[in-house]
């Protein structure tokens, strides 16, 4: 029997839908509702009219703990686990206050992922899995396995990597 | 020029001296002073007469934040950085409350290690560095690079790996 392949899954923008959360926080603060198609192609940190807002939200307690789960992510990850070794790999070290919140978020929404398969790091190039599914090209360029770009607003103009549109597309790619 | 080699350094028992901290906590609690040579060869979790004590201390707030640094670790790591890419790789995910404390501890005692080079994980077998310096053989057996055993009380009878006695020995091994 062949060795099971391993997949590293990014959190922000992949397992979690950060854009919806940014838009929600901005609406709560200003009463202005940003539409998703208004921000296509903008850098993640500057997707709101107030250029300091995203960083401010990221730094506010509870932001990471209350992120909405990406549609179908839970079901697809659970199915992937039957045939692949699944790891969550998040560059959480940049936001030390997020470490506990991210761990608790995973325990709530992905309780079927063991703590042994969770990695919080800085630079992802020291991660040795067969696949990396990430929305940020900076993580994909140095990855030694097969890089896969998870489609989101800030990477729509990126053309260097195979793009998976959403979690149903992830299902199709890995489970056919 | 040759590519710089990378070294993953474990925290507990390697950068930090856990045994001294266990003994100190036990003395505070009971007034009984355990000597280091009394615990040689005992499993880490059962090195104190009260078999539940180590786990209780690990679970108490501030334990990880106040761990003593291993002798010479700071100086040697700083010197290693001149010739190697240094990563801290800790199996912190088992103790979620420790995540922030470990990050803050590193910021205080090893401020010269960037957050980009810190990894908190569960299983270390997905770490891709050239060397792993660890006190636990369970981490070394699945490692794909060169495994190095850092000498400490609970691994004195282990013979499967090259053993480095202390941080001066680490200096000798890597810097000659």
mmCIF file of C-alpha atoms in Angstrom:
data_model
loop_
_atom_site.group_PDB
_atom_site.id
_atom_site.type_symbol
_atom_site.label_atom_id
_atom_site.label_comp_id
_atom_site.label_asym_id
_atom_site.label_seq_id
_atom_site.Cartn_x
_atom_site.Cartn_y
_atom_site.Cartn_z
ATOM 1 C CA UNK A 1 0.000 0.000 0.000
ATOM 2 C CA UNK A 2 1.170 3.506 -0.797
ATOM 3 C CA UNK A 3 2.122 5.881 1.985
ATOM 4 C CA UNK A 4 -0.645 8.375 2.747
ATOM 5 C CA UNK A 5 0.068 11.824 1.355
ATOM 6 C CA UNK A 6 0.045 14.815 3.678
ATOM 7 C CA UNK A 7 -1.717 18.146 3.184
ATOM 8 C CA UNK A 8 -0.975 21.358 5.105
ATOM 9 C CA UNK A 9 -3.991 23.664 5.338
ATOM 10 C CA UNK A 10 -3.656 27.367 6.050
ATOM 11 C CA UNK A 11 -6.141 28.925 8.505
ATOM 12 C CA UNK A 12 -6.769 32.598 7.680
ATOM 13 C CA UNK A 13 -8.406 32.941 4.284
ATOM 14 C CA UNK A 14 -8.611 29.167 3.820
ATOM 15 C CA UNK A 15 -10.234 27.356 6.760
ATOM 16 C CA UNK A 16 -11.578 30.720 7.945
ATOM 17 C CA UNK A 17 -13.211 33.458 5.898
ATOM 18 C CA UNK A 18 -11.323 36.574 6.937
ATOM 19 C CA UNK A 19 -12.887 38.918 4.370
ATOM 20 C CA UNK A 20 -16.406 38.410 5.710
ATOM 21 C CA UNK A 21 -15.058 39.207 9.183
ATOM 22 C CA UNK A 22 -13.231 42.400 8.030
ATOM 23 C CA UNK A 23 -16.409 43.594 6.306
ATOM 24 C CA UNK A 24 -18.488 42.816 9.375
ATOM 25 C CA UNK A 25 -16.112 44.646 11.749
ATOM 26 C CA UNK A 26 -16.001 47.643 9.392
ATOM 27 C CA UNK A 27 -19.779 47.759 9.199
ATOM 28 C CA UNK A 28 -20.070 47.599 12.989
ATOM 29 C CA UNK A 29 -17.608 50.483 13.293
ATOM 30 C CA UNK A 30 -18.761 52.774 10.467
ATOM 31 C CA UNK A 31 -22.208 51.662 9.291
ATOM 32 C CA UNK A 32 -20.713 51.317 5.787
ATOM 33 C CA UNK A 33 -21.237 47.979 4.075
ATOM 34 C CA UNK A 34 -18.389 47.020 1.726
ATOM 35 C CA UNK A 35 -19.283 44.585 -1.056
ATOM 36 C CA UNK A 36 -16.947 41.642 -1.720
ATOM 37 C CA UNK A 37 -16.495 42.562 -5.388
ATOM 38 C CA UNK A 38 -15.298 46.065 -4.459
ATOM 39 C CA UNK A 39 -12.118 44.684 -2.893
ATOM 40 C CA UNK A 40 -11.024 42.193 -5.565
ATOM 41 C CA UNK A 41 -7.291 42.425 -6.170
ATOM 42 C CA UNK A 42 -6.579 44.719 -3.223
ATOM 43 C CA UNK A 43 -3.832 43.687 -0.762
ATOM 44 C CA UNK A 44 -5.344 42.039 2.315
ATOM 45 C CA UNK A 45 -4.128 44.759 4.700
ATOM 46 C CA UNK A 46 -5.589 47.549 2.567
ATOM 47 C CA UNK A 47 -8.917 46.132 1.505
ATOM 48 C CA UNK A 48 -10.978 48.621 3.537
ATOM 49 C CA UNK A 49 -11.274 52.385 2.862
ATOM 50 C CA UNK A 50 -9.645 53.038 6.270
ATOM 51 C CA UNK A 51 -6.170 51.636 5.560
ATOM 52 C CA UNK A 52 -5.381 51.013 9.229
ATOM 53 C CA UNK A 53 -8.596 49.122 9.907
ATOM 54 C CA UNK A 54 -7.548 45.553 9.026
ATOM 55 C CA UNK A 55 -4.473 45.702 11.256
ATOM 56 C CA UNK A 56 -6.579 47.237 14.048
ATOM 57 C CA UNK A 57 -9.137 44.432 13.792
ATOM 58 C CA UNK A 58 -6.425 41.744 13.682
ATOM 59 C CA UNK A 59 -4.991 43.215 16.874
ATOM 60 C CA UNK A 60 -8.303 43.357 18.718
ATOM 61 C CA UNK A 61 -9.036 40.620 21.271
ATOM 62 C CA UNK A 62 -11.454 37.975 20.047
ATOM 63 C CA UNK A 63 -11.036 38.665 16.303
ATOM 64 C CA UNK A 64 -9.411 35.305 15.577
ATOM 65 C CA UNK A 65 -11.652 33.455 18.024
ATOM 66 C CA UNK A 66 -14.812 34.610 16.211
ATOM 67 C CA UNK A 67 -13.773 34.159 12.555
ATOM 68 C CA UNK A 68 -16.461 32.513 10.421
ATOM 69 C CA UNK A 69 -15.604 29.088 9.007
ATOM 70 C CA UNK A 70 -15.268 28.927 5.216
ATOM 71 C CA UNK A 71 -18.293 27.275 3.561
ATOM 72 C CA UNK A 72 -17.963 23.463 3.392
ATOM 73 C CA UNK A 73 -14.493 23.499 4.988
ATOM 74 C CA UNK A 74 -15.495 21.316 7.942
ATOM 75 C CA UNK A 75 -17.166 18.607 5.865
ATOM 76 C CA UNK A 76 -14.401 18.490 3.250
ATOM 77 C CA UNK A 77 -11.542 18.394 5.788
ATOM 78 C CA UNK A 78 -13.262 15.548 7.590
ATOM 79 C CA UNK A 79 -13.552 13.611 4.341
ATOM 80 C CA UNK A 80 -9.958 14.384 3.355
ATOM 81 C CA UNK A 81 -8.788 12.867 6.644
ATOM 82 C CA UNK A 82 -9.949 9.461 5.469
ATOM 83 C CA UNK A 83 -7.298 9.396 2.751
ATOM 84 C CA UNK A 84 -4.711 12.034 3.719
ATOM 85 C CA UNK A 85 -2.731 13.149 6.755
ATOM 86 C CA UNK A 86 -4.162 16.597 7.426
ATOM 87 C CA UNK A 87 -2.155 19.350 9.142
ATOM 88 C CA UNK A 88 -3.204 22.874 9.966
ATOM 89 C CA UNK A 89 -0.274 25.238 9.430
ATOM 90 C CA UNK A 90 -0.825 28.856 10.394
ATOM 91 C CA UNK A 91 1.677 31.731 10.436
ATOM 92 C CA UNK A 92 0.249 32.671 13.825
ATOM 93 C CA UNK A 93 3.581 33.664 15.353
ATOM 94 C CA UNK A 94 3.258 37.166 13.865
ATOM 95 C CA UNK A 95 0.239 37.731 16.121
ATOM 96 C CA UNK A 96 1.167 36.273 19.522
ATOM 97 C CA UNK A 97 -2.176 37.211 21.061
ATOM 98 C CA UNK A 98 -3.838 35.023 18.423
ATOM 99 C CA UNK A 99 -2.127 31.801 19.467
ATOM 100 C CA UNK A 100 -4.612 30.758 22.119
ATOM 101 C CA UNK A 101 -7.600 32.062 20.145
ATOM 102 C CA UNK A 102 -6.583 30.067 17.081
ATOM 103 C CA UNK A 103 -6.083 26.925 19.129
ATOM 104 C CA UNK A 104 -9.512 27.364 20.736
ATOM 105 C CA UNK A 105 -11.136 28.158 17.371
ATOM 106 C CA UNK A 106 -9.761 24.930 15.908
ATOM 107 C CA UNK A 107 -10.935 22.967 18.948
ATOM 108 C CA UNK A 108 -14.446 24.318 18.414
ATOM 109 C CA UNK A 109 -14.820 24.038 14.637
ATOM 110 C CA UNK A 110 -12.356 21.277 13.775
ATOM 111 C CA UNK A 111 -12.367 19.062 16.889
ATOM 112 C CA UNK A 112 -11.505 16.094 14.670
ATOM 113 C CA UNK A 113 -8.045 17.581 13.969
ATOM 114 C CA UNK A 114 -5.691 16.401 16.725
ATOM 115 C CA UNK A 115 -3.379 18.873 18.481
ATOM 116 C CA UNK A 116 -0.578 16.721 17.116
ATOM 117 C CA UNK A 117 -1.464 17.931 13.624
ATOM 118 C CA UNK A 118 -1.527 21.663 14.370
ATOM 119 C CA UNK A 119 1.451 23.904 13.621
ATOM 120 C CA UNK A 120 1.770 27.595 14.422
ATOM 121 C CA UNK A 121 4.832 29.009 12.765
ATOM 122 C CA UNK A 122 6.383 32.067 11.182
ATOM 123 C CA UNK A 123 7.946 31.140 7.884
ATOM 124 C CA UNK A 124 6.304 28.045 6.349
ATOM 125 C CA UNK A 125 9.282 26.912 4.317
ATOM 126 C CA UNK A 126 10.381 24.465 6.994
ATOM 127 C CA UNK A 127 7.102 22.548 6.688
ATOM 128 C CA UNK A 128 7.507 19.168 5.033
ATOM 129 C CA UNK A 129 4.166 17.986 3.643
ATOM 130 C CA UNK A 130 3.205 16.836 0.154
ATOM 131 C CA UNK A 131 0.750 19.712 -0.411
ATOM 132 C CA UNK A 132 0.235 23.214 0.950
ATOM 133 C CA UNK A 133 -3.122 24.927 0.440
ATOM 134 C CA UNK A 134 -2.682 28.645 1.128
ATOM 135 C CA UNK A 135 -4.119 31.972 -0.006
ATOM 136 C CA UNK A 136 -0.784 33.809 0.244
ATOM 137 C CA UNK A 137 1.752 33.310 -2.538
ATOM 138 C CA UNK A 138 4.600 34.264 -0.161
ATOM 139 C CA UNK A 139 3.986 30.944 1.599
ATOM 140 C CA UNK A 140 3.695 28.967 -1.636
ATOM 141 C CA UNK A 141 6.867 30.205 -3.363
ATOM 142 C CA UNK A 142 9.247 28.657 -0.813
ATOM 143 C CA UNK A 143 7.243 25.454 -0.281
ATOM 144 C CA UNK A 144 9.026 22.262 -1.328
ATOM 145 C CA UNK A 145 5.917 20.156 -2.106
ATOM 146 C CA UNK A 146 2.971 20.865 -4.408
ATOM 147 C CA UNK A 147 1.691 24.423 -3.816
ATOM 148 C CA UNK A 148 -2.026 25.119 -4.235
ATOM 149 C CA UNK A 149 -3.552 28.608 -4.188
ATOM 150 C CA UNK A 150 -6.875 28.937 -2.384
ATOM 151 C CA UNK A 151 -8.918 31.548 -4.185
ATOM 152 C CA UNK A 152 -9.656 34.743 -2.281
ATOM 153 C CA UNK A 153 -10.088 38.458 -3.007
ATOM 154 C CA UNK A 154 -6.454 39.525 -2.624
ATOM 155 C CA UNK A 155 -4.976 36.864 -4.935
ATOM 156 C CA UNK A 156 -7.348 37.056 -7.932
ATOM 157 C CA UNK A 157 -4.602 38.360 -10.254
ATOM 158 C CA UNK A 158 -2.070 35.716 -9.239
ATOM 159 C CA UNK A 159 -1.215 33.244 -12.026
ATOM 160 C CA UNK A 160 1.819 31.289 -10.834
ATOM 161 C CA UNK A 161 -0.015 28.535 -8.955
ATOM 162 C CA UNK A 162 -2.809 26.066 -9.464
ATOM 163 C CA UNK A 163 -5.905 27.750 -8.079
ATOM 164 C CA UNK A 164 -8.663 25.995 -6.131
ATOM 165 C CA UNK A 165 -11.824 28.104 -6.164
ATOM 166 C CA UNK A 166 -13.459 26.984 -2.916
ATOM 167 C CA UNK A 167 -13.776 23.947 -0.667
ATOM 168 C CA UNK A 168 -15.895 22.025 -3.188
ATOM 169 C CA UNK A 169 -13.032 22.537 -5.618
ATOM 170 C CA UNK A 170 -10.612 21.220 -2.957
ATOM 171 C CA UNK A 171 -12.843 18.157 -2.675
ATOM 172 C CA UNK A 172 -12.740 17.660 -6.439
ATOM 173 C CA UNK A 173 -8.955 18.089 -6.586
ATOM 174 C CA UNK A 174 -8.119 15.572 -3.873
ATOM 175 C CA UNK A 175 -11.051 13.179 -3.928
ATOM 176 C CA UNK A 176 -12.107 13.443 -7.572
ATOM 177 C CA UNK B 1 29.058 29.218 -1.446
ATOM 178 C CA UNK B 2 27.281 26.401 0.306
ATOM 179 C CA UNK B 3 23.701 26.829 1.457
ATOM 180 C CA UNK B 4 23.457 27.520 5.196
ATOM 181 C CA UNK B 5 22.354 24.505 7.179
ATOM 182 C CA UNK B 6 19.323 24.755 9.447
ATOM 183 C CA UNK B 7 19.009 23.634 13.064
ATOM 184 C CA UNK B 8 15.747 23.124 14.948
ATOM 185 C CA UNK B 9 16.115 23.642 18.704
ATOM 186 C CA UNK B 10 13.649 22.220 21.201
ATOM 187 C CA UNK B 11 12.571 24.454 24.106
ATOM 188 C CA UNK B 12 11.693 22.379 27.191
ATOM 189 C CA UNK B 13 14.751 20.538 28.465
ATOM 190 C CA UNK B 14 17.021 22.122 25.838
ATOM 191 C CA UNK B 15 16.761 25.936 25.720
ATOM 192 C CA UNK B 16 15.058 25.812 29.111
ATOM 193 C CA UNK B 17 16.020 23.802 32.175
ATOM 194 C CA UNK B 18 12.773 22.124 33.178
ATOM 195 C CA UNK B 19 14.249 19.880 35.873
ATOM 196 C CA UNK B 20 15.495 22.813 37.957
ATOM 197 C CA UNK B 21 11.987 24.294 37.703
ATOM 198 C CA UNK B 22 10.251 21.026 38.754
ATOM 199 C CA UNK B 23 12.580 20.741 41.741
ATOM 200 C CA UNK B 24 12.000 24.370 42.682
ATOM 201 C CA UNK B 25 8.184 24.052 42.475
ATOM 202 C CA UNK B 26 8.307 20.844 44.509
ATOM 203 C CA UNK B 27 10.439 22.476 47.185
ATOM 204 C CA UNK B 28 8.061 25.452 47.377
ATOM 205 C CA UNK B 29 5.139 23.070 47.794
ATOM 206 C CA UNK B 30 6.595 20.492 50.171
ATOM 207 C CA UNK B 31 9.809 21.841 51.665
ATOM 208 C CA UNK B 32 11.558 18.736 50.304
ATOM 209 C CA UNK B 33 14.630 19.345 48.169
ATOM 210 C CA UNK B 34 15.155 16.716 45.459
ATOM 211 C CA UNK B 35 18.721 16.312 44.201
ATOM 212 C CA UNK B 36 19.326 16.096 40.469
ATOM 213 C CA UNK B 37 21.161 12.777 40.712
ATOM 214 C CA UNK B 38 18.163 11.179 42.482
ATOM 215 C CA UNK B 39 16.025 11.442 39.356
ATOM 216 C CA UNK B 40 18.471 10.167 36.705
ATOM 217 C CA UNK B 41 16.728 7.814 34.296
ATOM 218 C CA UNK B 42 13.205 8.491 35.572
ATOM 219 C CA UNK B 43 10.521 9.444 33.023
ATOM 220 C CA UNK B 44 10.032 13.223 32.942
ATOM 221 C CA UNK B 45 6.424 13.049 34.142
ATOM 222 C CA UNK B 46 7.323 10.860 37.113
ATOM 223 C CA UNK B 47 10.552 12.375 38.339
ATOM 224 C CA UNK B 48 9.082 13.659 41.631
ATOM 225 C CA UNK B 49 7.899 11.489 44.561
ATOM 226 C CA UNK B 50 4.360 12.854 44.017
ATOM 227 C CA UNK B 51 3.656 11.328 40.593
ATOM 228 C CA UNK B 52 0.994 13.919 39.711
ATOM 229 C CA UNK B 53 3.196 16.889 40.541
ATOM 230 C CA UNK B 54 4.941 17.470 37.193
ATOM 231 C CA UNK B 55 1.657 17.530 35.262
ATOM 232 C CA UNK B 56 0.161 19.836 37.908
ATOM 233 C CA UNK B 57 3.092 22.251 37.604
ATOM 234 C CA UNK B 58 2.981 22.165 33.785
ATOM 235 C CA UNK B 59 -0.702 23.083 33.975
ATOM 236 C CA UNK B 60 -0.217 25.963 36.396
ATOM 237 C CA UNK B 61 -0.239 29.485 34.976
ATOM 238 C CA UNK B 62 3.195 31.046 34.668
ATOM 239 C CA UNK B 63 5.179 27.791 34.778
ATOM 240 C CA UNK B 64 6.431 28.093 31.199
ATOM 241 C CA UNK B 65 6.880 31.862 31.456
ATOM 242 C CA UNK B 66 9.276 31.520 34.390
ATOM 243 C CA UNK B 67 11.429 28.573 33.254
ATOM 244 C CA UNK B 68 15.155 29.119 33.824
ATOM 245 C CA UNK B 69 17.312 29.327 30.708
ATOM 246 C CA UNK B 70 19.811 26.497 30.257
ATOM 247 C CA UNK B 71 23.386 27.546 31.065
ATOM 248 C CA UNK B 72 25.167 29.099 28.051
ATOM 249 C CA UNK B 73 22.160 28.568 25.752
ATOM 250 C CA UNK B 74 21.742 32.264 24.931
ATOM 251 C CA UNK B 75 25.380 32.866 24.039
ATOM 252 C CA UNK B 76 25.734 29.678 21.986
ATOM 253 C CA UNK B 77 22.476 30.180 20.044
ATOM 254 C CA UNK B 78 23.560 33.708 19.199
ATOM 255 C CA UNK B 79 26.874 32.423 17.884
ATOM 256 C CA UNK B 80 25.214 29.583 15.956
ATOM 257 C CA UNK B 81 23.049 32.146 14.144
ATOM 258 C CA UNK B 82 26.136 33.508 12.424
ATOM 259 C CA UNK B 83 26.585 30.261 10.496
ATOM 260 C CA UNK B 84 23.240 28.440 10.682
ATOM 261 C CA UNK B 85 19.543 29.151 10.227
ATOM 262 C CA UNK B 86 18.193 28.657 13.720
ATOM 263 C CA UNK B 87 14.596 27.614 14.414
ATOM 264 C CA UNK B 88 12.892 27.015 17.725
ATOM 265 C CA UNK B 89 10.533 24.062 17.427
ATOM 266 C CA UNK B 90 8.411 23.282 20.474
ATOM 267 C CA UNK B 91 5.637 20.711 20.868
ATOM 268 C CA UNK B 92 3.624 23.421 22.616
ATOM 269 C CA UNK B 93 0.294 22.435 21.111
ATOM 270 C CA UNK B 94 -0.195 19.807 23.839
ATOM 271 C CA UNK B 95 -0.375 22.639 26.378
ATOM 272 C CA UNK B 96 -2.520 25.379 24.767
ATOM 273 C CA UNK B 97 -2.188 27.674 27.775
ATOM 274 C CA UNK B 98 1.556 27.613 27.268
ATOM 275 C CA UNK B 99 1.500 29.108 23.762
ATOM 276 C CA UNK B 100 1.542 32.747 24.791
ATOM 277 C CA UNK B 101 3.877 32.116 27.726
ATOM 278 C CA UNK B 102 6.384 30.357 25.499
ATOM 279 C CA UNK B 103 6.231 33.128 22.907
ATOM 280 C CA UNK B 104 6.805 35.758 25.630
ATOM 281 C CA UNK B 105 9.594 33.711 27.208
ATOM 282 C CA UNK B 106 11.413 33.526 23.882
ATOM 283 C CA UNK B 107 10.919 37.264 23.344
ATOM 284 C CA UNK B 108 12.558 37.929 26.716
ATOM 285 C CA UNK B 109 15.469 35.480 26.668
ATOM 286 C CA UNK B 110 16.054 35.007 22.930
ATOM 287 C CA UNK B 111 15.002 38.353 21.423
ATOM 288 C CA UNK B 112 17.485 37.751 18.598
ATOM 289 C CA UNK B 113 15.366 34.850 17.299
ATOM 290 C CA UNK B 114 12.759 36.282 14.923
ATOM 291 C CA UNK B 115 9.093 35.242 15.192
ATOM 292 C CA UNK B 116 9.543 33.931 11.655
ATOM 293 C CA UNK B 117 11.834 31.231 13.046
ATOM 294 C CA UNK B 118 9.555 29.999 15.827
ATOM 295 C CA UNK B 119 7.364 26.926 15.407
ATOM 296 C CA UNK B 120 4.850 25.574 17.907
ATOM 297 C CA UNK B 121 3.624 22.193 16.787
ATOM 298 C CA UNK B 122 2.377 18.811 17.918
ATOM 299 C CA UNK B 123 4.247 16.096 16.074
ATOM 300 C CA UNK B 124 7.684 17.271 14.897
ATOM 301 C CA UNK B 125 8.013 14.883 11.966
ATOM 302 C CA UNK B 126 6.743 17.504 9.525
ATOM 303 C CA UNK B 127 9.667 19.789 10.357
ATOM 304 C CA UNK B 128 12.227 20.016 7.562
ATOM 305 C CA UNK B 129 15.560 21.203 8.948
ATOM 306 C CA UNK B 130 19.019 19.689 8.664
ATOM 307 C CA UNK B 131 19.363 19.070 12.418
ATOM 308 C CA UNK B 132 17.030 18.620 15.365
ATOM 309 C CA UNK B 133 18.384 19.046 18.895
ATOM 310 C CA UNK B 134 15.881 17.542 21.318
ATOM 311 C CA UNK B 135 15.819 15.809 24.699
ATOM 312 C CA UNK B 136 12.944 13.480 23.764
ATOM 313 C CA UNK B 137 13.698 10.455 21.593
ATOM 314 C CA UNK B 138 10.065 10.336 20.404
ATOM 315 C CA UNK B 139 10.799 13.532 18.462
ATOM 316 C CA UNK B 140 14.131 12.270 17.126
ATOM 317 C CA UNK B 141 12.977 8.875 15.812
ATOM 318 C CA UNK B 142 10.680 10.327 13.124
ATOM 319 C CA UNK B 143 12.959 13.236 12.175
ATOM 320 C CA UNK B 144 14.258 13.153 8.598
ATOM 321 C CA UNK B 145 17.495 15.130 9.159
ATOM 322 C CA UNK B 146 20.332 14.526 11.627
ATOM 323 C CA UNK B 147 18.908 13.842 15.121
ATOM 324 C CA UNK B 148 20.883 15.024 18.159
ATOM 325 C CA UNK B 149 20.005 14.101 21.734
ATOM 326 C CA UNK B 150 20.416 16.873 24.303
ATOM 327 C CA UNK B 151 21.499 15.303 27.555
ATOM 328 C CA UNK B 152 19.062 15.502 30.446
ATOM 329 C CA UNK B 153 17.992 13.393 33.427
ATOM 330 C CA UNK B 154 15.224 11.389 31.738
ATOM 331 C CA UNK B 155 17.294 10.277 28.706
ATOM 332 C CA UNK B 156 20.548 9.149 30.387
ATOM 333 C CA UNK B 157 20.029 5.491 29.403
ATOM 334 C CA UNK B 158 19.219 6.275 25.761
ATOM 335 C CA UNK B 159 21.847 5.019 23.295
ATOM 336 C CA UNK B 160 20.324 5.356 19.820
ATOM 337 C CA UNK B 161 21.368 8.967 19.125
ATOM 338 C CA UNK B 162 24.450 11.133 19.221
ATOM 339 C CA UNK B 163 24.374 12.835 22.607
ATOM 340 C CA UNK B 164 25.379 16.452 23.269
ATOM 341 C CA UNK B 165 26.127 16.923 26.965
ATOM 342 C CA UNK B 166 25.324 20.620 27.361
ATOM 343 C CA UNK B 167 25.426 23.901 25.438
ATOM 344 C CA UNK B 168 29.225 24.009 25.411
ATOM 345 C CA UNK B 169 29.092 20.599 23.740
ATOM 346 C CA UNK B 170 26.587 22.002 21.212
ATOM 347 C CA UNK B 171 29.086 24.765 20.510
ATOM 348 C CA UNK B 172 31.860 22.224 19.970
ATOM 349 C CA UNK B 173 29.677 20.057 17.682
ATOM 350 C CA UNK B 174 28.572 22.858 15.353
ATOM 351 C CA UNK B 175 31.383 25.381 15.612
ATOM 352 C CA UNK B 176 34.333 23.110 16.368
#
